[in-house]
Each structure stands twice: as C-alpha cells, then as structure tokens.
C-alpha cells in the first residue's frame, strides 16, 4: 500500500513535505506582485507629426493611409487614431491577449513602411515612429517648482537630460517619459512687413537656416594624393550646427549691393524658448512637469515602485542648488495594490486560524488538531511553487483562490484523522495499526476528492474571452493546492497520525461535554426536520421552487458588473471647454479646478494638465486632466470621505463654480489598460 511506506518512514514523508514547503517559500520571493493577472491586450502605437496642419487634414492625409495599410495585421483586434490640433497623429493598434508585442511591433512597422510613400513630405521628413505602448502606468512623478521661480521648460529639459534615462535603466521599468513637449527650441519670430520690404519670402529664410545650420565634413590637410610628401595630416574642424540665439541671428540671408550682408536678425526676432506652448502642468498650484513611469510586462509592480522611489531620492540630492525644483510621486498605482494584497493576506491568516479552531472544537484533542495545522501550510505555501512554474503572479485572484482552498485542503487531513480515531475507538487497535487500516479505507476517497475538485476548477482555465483569462490563475491555483493536499494526505498526514495520535475517551464534563450535548440536540432536531420533509415531498418541492424563483428574481434585480468599483485612493478628473477655447482659457479653468480639488478634506495632492485630454490621450487646447491622490484609507474612515463621496462633491462644486467647462470626476478603472482612461 502506498501510504504504508510513508507510515513506516515518517522522516522520509517529512522531508518530502519540507521540500514542498521550501520550494513554495523560495517561489514567494521570486513571483511578481500585481493587482490582477495580465489582462490587457498588447498595443502598438504609430506616431507621426504634420506641423501646421488641421486635425481634418491630418486625419485624411496621414491617419487614413496608415489605417488602410495596417488594417488586417496578424492577430489585430481593433485600432483607433487621434489627430490633434498641434499636428500630432497617434494610431493605436490593439492585439489579442497573449500576442508577442515584439513580433506585433515588427508586423505593424512593415505595414507602415508600405504606406510611407503616400504620406506628405513634411510627415516623412519628421519621421514615423512605431513603438510598444504600455498601458500599465506605474507612477506619475511631479517635478515642480515649490516657489514658482522655475518655468516648466527648464524643469522639463532637466528631467529629459538627467532623470528619464536613469529611470529607464531600473529593473522592472518598461518606459519613462516626460509627458510634455516643452523641449528647448530656437524660435524665429518673423517680421512680415520688414521681410516684404527686403523682397524675401519665408521659404528664403527656411532655406538659409537649413543651409547654414548643418554639420559638414570640411576635409583634411595633407591627405594623399599630393605633389610633394608631407610629414603631417590634419583634419579640419569647421563650426557645425548653431547653438545660441546670437549665432542664429547672424545667419546671412543675402549680400547687399553696398557690400553689407542682410542678416536674420534684420528681419526676425530670435529667442531660445519651448518647442511648443500647448501644455501647462501644475502640482498643487505650482508649475510642474509630469514624468510617467511604465511597468514592463511580468515585472513586480511593488518592488519596481520602491526602486523608483529610492532612485528619485538619490537623484533629488543632486538637483542644482540654484534651481527651484523638487519632486513628489503624485500618482502611485501600487498603493492600492499593496493594500489589496495585504487585506487578502489578512483574510488568508484569519481563515487558517478559524479553520484550526473549528477543527479543535470538533476533534477535542490538540494532537489531532496539530496534524492539519502542519499539513495545511504545506499545501497552501507549496502552491506558490506551482504558480511560479506556470508563470503566474501573486495577485488578488490567486490569493483569493488560496483563501478558498484552505477549506478544501483541510478536508483531506480531517478525513484521515477521523477515520484513524474511529478505528482506534471502535476496534481497539493501536495507533500505527489503526492508521494503516484507515489508509486502506480512505486512500481511494482522498484521491477521488482531489480528482473531483480538479474536474470542477481545471475546466475554468479553458474558458474563452476576458473571463477565462481573468479566472485562469484563480482556478489553477486552487487545483494545484488541492493536488498537493492530496499528496500530503497520503504521505505526511498518516505519518503524523501514527506519531501523534493517542486513544482518548469522550469528555464527560467541561466545555467540550457541553458542546457535544448541544450539538447532539441540534443534530436531533435537524434529522427530525429532514424526516418531516422526506415524508412530505410536495411541500419540499414548493419550498425549493419558491427559493429558486426568489433567487432568479434577485438575479435580475441586483446590478452586475465585471468587477466591483473600489476605493483605490485615487481619482481622475477631466474637464472640457468649448472646442475653440485657447490654452490660456484652459489654464484659467485648470486653476479653478485645482482650488476645488485642494479644498476637499479627503484630497492629499493633485497634478493637473491644461491642454491634455485624458480620454483620448492627446493634447487638446480645450481640455484639462487631473490626477488626484486621496489621503490614506485609515485617515478617511469618517462619513463622506470615500472616493465615491469625493467624486460627487467635486462634480457638484464644479457644476456651479466652473460653468464654462464640463467637469467629469471619476474613479480609476478597476483594471488599468481596460478603459478609455487607462
């Protein structure tokens, strides 16, 4: 008999269980931590620029040819494009879940190359980028000026040169980018009247700038062939691209008849400014530039966020002393992930404690209770090793599966223990003999229990669609823990029974005696009611029909959703003005919105973008978007402090105080990357 081998060799059975336990403990340290499994479809972004063109022109001349060419690429689900007033076009292509994003990017890039010839010359000159787009935003870091003395152009360029590349090199960071276009740029403000008087056109200026702002090889002195031999050869280093406004001002447009030169500064004003002026950011009312940090696929979100925080503290120590600049993590998705995982772990521990208390209550022997206390952790912790082998992660669904599995895996141990005690009590056999006989009787049922439970949960992993992907890890985690539980019930549990159990009599006084008396009375009444309904089948049928009808009615009345809306400790706010509104108008509304947000008792901090539309992910001069961080959950236990309450308050105040805009506050989506906002 299989179990007899382990009953006679308890050390061997203990070693097997310890190996399973150690494998699980090691796996816990290696598994990624996230809120949900990877449910979002891979996306590829195609971006192009057509400066000066209207959104309609961009849609017709840039987006349409690209869409026609990309349409039908392998494993594509859908695509959508946005054309903004600043000349940018973004085509987002979504693929089936499980598609290799690298291969998808190659396929899309090949399609894009086929459409390049049909695009306007300016678009081809600026270039078309094809990149993997991560929907798993991890954090938004606000780089801001506490005293308001440093402008966003300076802050943005400092971030681009000194922060972003460092963040990209961190383990787990898929991408980091400055979410503005405030790069330094030489801006040439033409004087049309003077230009016309000098008989020049804008194209003449463009040609002169392109010709004189170029890097060219000037050749070498002493390079063969030469009529005479020389001892040295020198490379000529000539001035290349211009770097300062003064150098641009001295670009020669033409030579005058009197021998003088017409310079660029004679017909235009040159300054060092920002590449665009279509975006304004502020953190708690201070000028700010947002840095978006994105998670790489399969990375540990919590560990990556901690690494980013630690690295930003190091970088902040090197901020220039004469630069009025500081940083804050304005939006952090891992706070809710950590809180969710912590709550599930608490539930897991509480469930194990309750199970052991119930087992002790009915078995009335600490020795018998100790056996499932030792066996159950092996099954639960060992399941993490299976999760690692299957490529799963520690998330709310896998942990919920383990919570549910506790009640199942303890059954295997209880079946063995009860049968051993029954044989010892009824047949008077010794512990070892009773254990061997008990395993002869229950080995088959234990295996049957495992197979039945696996037959219930394993098919869930083969369900199609989003539901199947979502609950695959949930079901397989339960199945793995149940299989390990069956193995432990056939190896470790009988060995522990033979070592720990002793014959005991039923209690004749005390708490357990009183409990037995109460339970016997309850059992008697229960069997009486069962007998009553067995003799009256029509009555039983009517009651069952009423229960079924009531459940069906409640099923239709109770609202349903894929996932419940939870207080994630964060909010998003989008405000829309009239389509013709300028950036200055949006900035003024953004300032009003910030005052409303910061006046809420539950709000900790906020980051507002004027000129950015969160719903479409594009820059629009008539849009404002805000990311709002609420105070910790422990500080918001009072009535009216939940995220839903704050949303209602913001909407109500904005409705009366900002009549010029439609303000829409809302909670973040339950699954990032599965909604319009992320």
PDB file of N, CA and C in Angstrom, residues 344-345 347-348 394-406 473-475 477-478:
ATOM      1  N   UNK A 344      -5.958  40.704   1.605  1.00  0.00           N
ATOM      2  CA  UNK A 344      -6.177  39.297   1.269  1.00  0.00           C
ATOM      3  C   UNK A 344      -5.310  38.398   2.147  1.00  0.00           C
ATOM      4  N   UNK A 345      -4.075  38.817   2.421  1.00  0.00           N
ATOM      5  CA  UNK A 345      -3.201  38.030   3.296  1.00  0.00           C
ATOM      6  C   UNK A 345      -3.788  37.955   4.703  1.00  0.00           C
ATOM      7  N   UNK A 347      -6.936  38.087   5.402  1.00  0.00           N
ATOM      8  CA  UNK A 347      -8.056  37.149   5.287  1.00  0.00           C
ATOM      9  C   UNK A 347      -7.559  35.712   5.264  1.00  0.00           C
ATOM     10  N   UNK A 348      -6.443  35.487   4.576  1.00  0.00           N
ATOM     11  CA  UNK A 348      -5.864  34.146   4.497  1.00  0.00           C
ATOM     12  C   UNK A 348      -5.457  33.653   5.882  1.00  0.00           C
ATOM     13  N   UNK A 394       1.587  36.723  -7.915  1.00  0.00           N
ATOM     14  CA  UNK A 394       0.834  36.922  -6.676  1.00  0.00           C
ATOM     15  C   UNK A 394      -0.105  38.096  -6.909  1.00  0.00           C
ATOM     16  N   UNK A 395      -1.376  37.810  -7.004  1.00  0.00           N
ATOM     17  CA  UNK A 395      -2.374  38.855  -7.233  1.00  0.00           C
ATOM     18  C   UNK A 395      -3.622  38.532  -6.424  1.00  0.00           C
ATOM     19  N   UNK A 396      -4.584  39.411  -6.475  1.00  0.00           N
ATOM     20  CA  UNK A 396      -5.780  39.225  -5.650  1.00  0.00           C
ATOM     21  C   UNK A 396      -6.523  37.951  -6.016  1.00  0.00           C
ATOM     22  N   UNK A 397      -6.514  37.557  -7.281  1.00  0.00           N
ATOM     23  CA  UNK A 397      -7.258  36.367  -7.694  1.00  0.00           C
ATOM     24  C   UNK A 397      -6.575  35.089  -7.225  1.00  0.00           C
ATOM     25  N   UNK A 398      -5.253  35.002  -7.351  1.00  0.00           N
ATOM     26  CA  UNK A 398      -4.567  33.795  -6.881  1.00  0.00           C
ATOM     27  C   UNK A 398      -4.644  33.680  -5.360  1.00  0.00           C
ATOM     28  N   UNK A 399      -4.557  34.809  -4.660  1.00  0.00           N
ATOM     29  CA  UNK A 399      -4.669  34.762  -3.198  1.00  0.00           C
ATOM     30  C   UNK A 399      -6.084  34.426  -2.752  1.00  0.00           C
ATOM     31  N   UNK A 400      -7.087  34.932  -3.480  1.00  0.00           N
ATOM     32  CA  UNK A 400      -8.462  34.543  -3.172  1.00  0.00           C
ATOM     33  C   UNK A 400      -8.647  33.044  -3.392  1.00  0.00           C
ATOM     34  N   UNK A 401      -7.986  32.513  -4.417  1.00  0.00           N
ATOM     35  CA  UNK A 401      -8.042  31.076  -4.652  1.00  0.00           C
ATOM     36  C   UNK A 401      -7.471  30.293  -3.485  1.00  0.00           C
ATOM     37  N   UNK A 402      -6.386  30.782  -2.907  1.00  0.00           N
ATOM     38  CA  UNK A 402      -5.792  30.108  -1.750  1.00  0.00           C
ATOM     39  C   UNK A 402      -6.686  30.215  -0.524  1.00  0.00           C
ATOM     40  N   UNK A 403      -7.364  31.370  -0.366  1.00  0.00           N
ATOM     41  CA  UNK A 403      -8.313  31.508   0.745  1.00  0.00           C
ATOM     42  C   UNK A 403      -9.407  30.461   0.629  1.00  0.00           C
ATOM     43  N   UNK A 404      -9.932  30.296  -0.577  1.00  0.00           N
ATOM     44  CA  UNK A 404     -10.981  29.297  -0.799  1.00  0.00           C
ATOM     45  C   UNK A 404     -10.437  27.884  -0.636  1.00  0.00           C
ATOM     46  N   UNK A 405      -9.176  27.690  -1.007  1.00  0.00           N
ATOM     47  CA  UNK A 405      -8.599  26.346  -0.956  1.00  0.00           C
ATOM     48  C   UNK A 405      -8.370  25.861   0.467  1.00  0.00           C
ATOM     49  N   UNK A 406      -8.251  26.768   1.429  1.00  0.00           N
ATOM     50  CA  UNK A 406      -7.994  26.348   2.816  1.00  0.00           C
ATOM     51  C   UNK A 406      -9.067  25.386   3.298  1.00  0.00           C
ATOM     52  N   UNK A 473      -5.854  31.841 -13.540  1.00  0.00           N
ATOM     53  CA  UNK A 473      -4.929  31.687 -12.422  1.00  0.00           C
ATOM     54  C   UNK A 473      -5.669  31.340 -11.135  1.00  0.00           C
ATOM     55  N   UNK A 474      -6.862  31.900 -10.950  1.00  0.00           N
ATOM     56  CA  UNK A 474      -7.675  31.593  -9.775  1.00  0.00           C
ATOM     57  C   UNK A 474      -7.963  30.096  -9.699  1.00  0.00           C
ATOM     58  N   UNK A 475      -8.437  29.518 -10.805  1.00  0.00           N
ATOM     59  CA  UNK A 475      -8.839  28.112 -10.812  1.00  0.00           C
ATOM     60  C   UNK A 475      -7.641  27.176 -10.705  1.00  0.00           C
ATOM     61  N   UNK A 477      -4.700  27.758  -9.456  1.00  0.00           N
ATOM     62  CA  UNK A 477      -4.084  27.844  -8.123  1.00  0.00           C
ATOM     63  C   UNK A 477      -4.801  26.931  -7.142  1.00  0.00           C
ATOM     64  N   UNK A 478      -6.127  26.938  -7.184  1.00  0.00           N
ATOM     65  CA  UNK A 478      -6.896  26.037  -6.316  1.00  0.00           C
ATOM     66  C   UNK A 478      -6.575  24.588  -6.651  1.00  0.00           C
TER      67      UNK A 478
END
